[in-house]
Amino acid sequence: VAVSGATGGIGKELCDYLAHLGANLICLDRNANKSNDLITNLKVKFPSLVATHITVDLENFDRVSEVGEQLKNLDIDYLILNAGAYKIPRHKCNTGFDNVFQINFVSPYYLARKLYPQIKQKGGKIVAVSSIAHNYSKIDVNDIDFSSRTAASKVYGNAKRFLTFSLFGLCGGDETLSIVHPGITFTNITNHYPKLVFMLIKHPMKIIFMKPKKAALSVIYGISNGCKHNEWIGPKLFNVWGLPKKKKLSTASQTEQDKI
């Protein structure tokens, strides 16, 4: 199982679940030290764990391409596209795309497209972490990566919208794909507010919203439960709380999906 964003809040919990289930792990992360520390800690709990790290920064498309070839040669069974970025300093990548769009859509979609044929043949899964933010805006064919926008929720949501519906197009509803979302949980991705505001809201957020360990269950559910076209998996109560459940997704028209 290859997991991007393995050292994040949900990523750590996800790797812990996978190690408990006996999976061999490939941690895809830009920070080798964090990734290797995670593997070391997991091996304390699970001594028989087989795990390795591959360094990849999703902003660097050349490196993403190399890693795609590595994963193809490693003949992986499962690809979990968990890494994401919300409110970060913006710039254009060497592809010409905005970096938020590239991290959340271009690079993960490339990996999925490259590995899809062999994963399908092996009966594995591509599990992509989407977000309820994908419904915050519709695509703009004149500003595909939302590089002219400043609202982080819309920029991030647009990228997740592209990821979600492009993967439906790629896999054609054959259930090699699982689109999942964790609802709202307290991770590093929520740490984008001004310091004073964050100090005031972080404790209520921890109480109100699910912890990363529970939020990660949607991803685990997606490993064994594929999605047909326009289905996704997430918390059953208002897409925010509770155990994971598969639901219909009706947030983009077929016309918009065709454009994506």
Coordinates of C-alpha atoms in Angstrom, one line a residue:
V1 CA 0.0 0.0 0.0
A2 CA 1.5 3.4 -1.1
V3 CA 0.2 6.3 1.0
S4 CA 0.9 10.0 0.2
G5 CA 0.9 12.4 3.0
A6 CA 1.8 9.6 5.4
T7 CA 3.1 11.9 8.2
G8 CA 0.0 14.2 8.4
G9 CA -2.7 13.9 11.0
I10 CA -4.9 11.5 9.1
G11 CA -1.9 9.9 7.3
K12 CA -0.3 8.8 10.6
E13 CA -3.6 7.2 11.8
L14 CA -4.1 5.6 8.4
C15 CA -0.6 4.0 8.5
D16 CA -1.2 2.8 12.0
Y17 CA -4.5 1.0 10.9
L18 CA -2.8 -0.4 7.8
A19 CA 0.2 -1.7 9.8
H20 CA -2.3 -3.3 12.3
L21 CA -4.0 -5.0 9.3
G22 CA -0.7 -6.5 8.1
A23 CA -0.1 -4.3 5.1
N24 CA 3.4 -3.5 3.7
L25 CA 3.7 0.3 3.5
I26 CA 5.3 2.7 1.1
C27 CA 5.2 6.1 2.7
L28 CA 5.2 8.9 0.1
D29 CA 6.2 12.1 1.8
R30 CA 8.4 15.2 1.2
N31 CA 10.0 15.0 4.6
A32 CA 12.2 11.9 4.8
N33 CA 13.1 12.4 8.5
K34 CA 9.4 12.5 9.6
S35 CA 8.6 9.6 7.4
N36 CA 11.4 7.4 8.7
D37 CA 10.5 8.4 12.3
L38 CA 6.9 7.3 11.6
I39 CA 8.2 4.0 10.3
T40 CA 10.5 3.5 13.3
N41 CA 7.6 4.1 15.7
L42 CA 5.3 1.8 13.8
K43 CA 7.8 -1.0 14.0
V44 CA 7.9 -0.7 17.8
K45 CA 4.2 -1.5 17.8
F46 CA 4.3 -3.9 14.8
P47 CA 7.7 -5.6 14.7
S48 CA 6.9 -7.6 11.6
L49 CA 6.0 -4.5 9.6
V50 CA 7.6 -4.1 6.2
A51 CA 7.7 -0.4 5.4
T52 CA 9.8 2.0 3.3
H53 CA 9.9 5.7 2.5
I54 CA 10.0 7.4 -0.9
T55 CA 10.7 11.2 -1.0
V56 CA 8.3 13.1 -3.2
D57 CA 7.1 16.8 -3.2
L58 CA 3.9 17.0 -5.2
E59 CA 4.9 20.5 -6.4
N60 CA 7.8 19.0 -8.3
F61 CA 6.3 17.2 -11.3
D62 CA 9.6 15.8 -12.5
R63 CA 9.9 14.0 -9.2
V64 CA 6.3 12.9 -9.3
S65 CA 6.9 11.4 -12.7
E66 CA 9.9 9.5 -11.3
V67 CA 8.0 8.2 -8.3
G68 CA 5.2 7.1 -10.6
E69 CA 7.6 4.9 -12.4
Q70 CA 9.0 3.5 -9.1
L71 CA 5.6 2.6 -7.9
K72 CA 4.8 0.9 -11.2
N73 CA 8.0 -1.2 -10.9
L74 CA 7.1 -2.0 -7.3
D75 CA 3.8 -3.5 -8.5
I76 CA 1.7 -1.9 -5.7
D77 CA -1.8 -3.2 -4.9
Y78 CA -3.2 0.0 -3.4
L79 CA -2.6 3.7 -4.0
I80 CA -4.0 6.1 -1.3
L81 CA -3.9 9.7 -2.4
N82 CA -4.1 11.4 1.0
A83 CA -1.7 14.3 0.7
G84 CA -3.1 17.8 0.4
A85 CA -2.5 21.5 0.9
Y86 CA -4.9 24.2 1.9
K87 CA -3.8 27.7 2.7
I88 CA -0.1 27.9 1.7
P89 CA 2.0 30.5 -0.1
R90 CA 1.0 30.5 -3.7
H91 CA 3.2 30.3 -6.8
K92 CA 3.3 28.7 -10.2
C93 CA 4.9 25.3 -10.6
N94 CA 7.1 24.3 -13.5
T95 CA 4.0 22.9 -15.1
G96 CA 2.5 26.3 -15.2
F97 CA -0.2 25.4 -12.7
D98 CA -0.9 27.0 -9.4
N99 CA 0.8 25.0 -6.6
V100 CA -2.4 24.3 -4.7
F101 CA -4.0 23.0 -7.8
Q102 CA -0.9 20.9 -8.6
I103 CA -0.6 19.4 -5.1
N104 CA -4.3 18.6 -4.8
F105 CA -5.1 17.6 -8.3
V106 CA -2.4 17.5 -11.0
S107 CA 0.1 15.3 -9.3
P108 CA -2.3 12.8 -7.6
Y109 CA -4.3 12.5 -10.8
Y110 CA -1.1 11.7 -12.8
L111 CA -0.1 9.0 -10.3
A112 CA -3.6 7.5 -10.4
R113 CA -3.7 7.5 -14.2
K114 CA -0.2 5.9 -14.5
L115 CA -0.9 3.2 -12.0
Y116 CA -4.6 2.5 -12.7
P117 CA -4.2 -0.3 -15.3
Q118 CA -2.0 -2.5 -13.1
I119 CA -4.0 -1.8 -9.9
K120 CA -7.2 -2.7 -11.8
Q121 CA -5.6 -5.9 -13.1
K122 CA -4.5 -6.9 -9.5
G123 CA -7.9 -6.2 -8.1
G124 CA -6.6 -3.4 -5.9
K125 CA -7.9 0.1 -5.2
I126 CA -7.1 3.7 -5.9
V127 CA -8.4 5.6 -2.8
A128 CA -8.5 9.4 -3.3
V129 CA -9.2 11.7 -0.4
S130 CA -11.6 14.4 -1.5
S131 CA -13.3 17.0 0.6
I132 CA -16.7 18.6 1.2
A133 CA -14.9 21.8 0.1
H134 CA -15.2 20.5 -3.5
N135 CA -18.7 21.9 -3.5
Y136 CA -17.8 25.5 -2.7
S137 CA -17.5 26.5 -6.3
K138 CA -17.9 25.3 -9.9
I139 CA -15.1 25.1 -12.4
D140 CA -14.1 28.1 -14.5
V141 CA -12.7 27.1 -17.9
N142 CA -11.1 30.5 -18.2
D143 CA -9.2 30.0 -14.9
I144 CA -8.8 26.3 -14.5
D145 CA -6.5 26.3 -11.5
F146 CA -8.2 29.3 -9.8
S147 CA -4.9 31.2 -9.9
S148 CA -6.7 34.5 -9.9
R149 CA -8.7 33.6 -6.8
T150 CA -7.6 34.3 -3.2
A151 CA -10.2 32.5 -1.1
A152 CA -8.4 29.4 0.2
S153 CA -11.6 27.4 0.5
K154 CA -12.5 28.0 -3.1
V155 CA -9.0 27.4 -4.5
Y156 CA -8.6 24.2 -2.5
G157 CA -12.2 23.1 -3.3
N158 CA -11.8 23.6 -7.0
A159 CA -8.7 21.4 -7.0
K160 CA -10.6 18.7 -5.1
R161 CA -13.5 19.1 -7.5
F162 CA -11.2 18.4 -10.4
L163 CA -9.6 15.4 -8.6
T164 CA -13.0 13.8 -7.7
F165 CA -14.7 14.0 -11.1
S166 CA -11.6 13.4 -13.2
L167 CA -11.0 10.1 -11.4
F168 CA -14.6 9.1 -12.0
G169 CA -13.9 9.8 -15.7
L170 CA -10.7 7.8 -15.5
C171 CA -12.1 4.7 -13.8
G172 CA -15.6 4.7 -15.4
G173 CA -17.4 3.4 -12.4
D174 CA -15.6 0.0 -12.2
E175 CA -15.0 0.2 -8.5
T176 CA -11.2 0.2 -8.7
L177 CA -11.7 3.7 -7.4
S178 CA -12.9 4.9 -4.0
I179 CA -13.5 8.6 -3.5
V180 CA -13.5 9.2 0.3
H181 CA -13.6 12.2 2.6
P182 CA -12.9 12.6 6.3
G183 CA -15.6 15.2 7.0
I184 CA -14.1 17.9 9.2
T185 CA -11.3 17.0 11.6
F186 CA -8.5 18.7 13.5
T187 CA -5.3 18.3 11.5
N188 CA -2.4 20.5 10.3
I189 CA -4.6 21.5 7.3
T190 CA -6.9 23.4 9.7
N191 CA -4.0 25.3 11.2
H192 CA -4.3 28.3 8.8
Y193 CA -6.1 30.8 10.9
P194 CA -4.4 33.9 12.5
K195 CA -2.7 32.8 15.7
L196 CA -5.1 34.5 18.1
V197 CA -8.2 33.1 16.3
F198 CA -6.6 29.6 16.1
M199 CA -5.9 29.7 19.9
L200 CA -9.5 30.4 20.5
I201 CA -11.0 27.8 18.2
K202 CA -8.6 24.9 18.4
H203 CA -10.0 23.4 21.6
P204 CA -13.7 23.7 20.6
M205 CA -12.7 22.1 17.2
K206 CA -11.1 19.2 19.0
I207 CA -14.3 18.7 21.0
I208 CA -16.9 19.3 18.2
F209 CA -15.3 17.5 15.2
M210 CA -14.0 13.9 14.9
K211 CA -10.4 13.1 15.8
P212 CA -8.1 12.1 13.0
K213 CA -8.2 8.4 14.1
K214 CA -11.9 8.2 13.5
A215 CA -11.8 10.4 10.4
A216 CA -9.3 8.0 8.9
L217 CA -11.9 5.2 9.0
S218 CA -13.4 6.6 5.8
V219 CA -10.1 5.9 4.0
I220 CA -9.9 2.4 5.5
Y221 CA -13.5 1.7 4.4
G222 CA -12.6 2.8 0.9
I223 CA -9.8 0.2 0.7
S224 CA -12.4 -2.6 0.6
N225 CA -15.4 -0.8 -0.8
G226 CA -15.1 0.7 -4.3
C227 CA -17.3 3.5 -5.6
K228 CA -19.4 3.5 -8.7
H229 CA -19.8 6.7 -10.7
N230 CA -20.9 9.6 -8.5
E231 CA -20.6 7.7 -5.2
W232 CA -18.3 8.6 -2.3
I233 CA -17.6 7.5 1.2
G234 CA -17.6 9.7 4.3
P235 CA -19.1 10.3 7.8
K236 CA -22.8 9.3 7.7
L237 CA -24.2 12.3 9.6
F238 CA -24.3 15.4 7.4
N239 CA -20.9 14.4 5.9
V240 CA -19.3 15.6 9.2
W241 CA -19.8 13.1 12.0
G242 CA -20.0 9.3 12.5
L243 CA -18.8 6.1 11.0
P244 CA -18.2 6.0 7.2
K245 CA -21.1 5.3 4.8
K246 CA -21.3 5.2 1.0
K247 CA -23.5 7.9 -0.5
K248 CA -24.6 9.3 -3.8
L249 CA -22.7 12.4 -5.0
S250 CA -24.7 14.9 -6.9
T251 CA -22.6 18.1 -6.7
A252 CA -21.6 18.4 -10.3
S253 CA -23.7 18.1 -13.4
Q254 CA -22.7 15.7 -16.2
T255 CA -21.9 18.7 -18.4
E256 CA -19.5 20.1 -15.8
Q257 CA -18.0 16.6 -15.3
D258 CA -17.4 16.3 -19.1
K259 CA -15.6 19.6 -19.1
I260 CA -13.4 18.4 -16.2

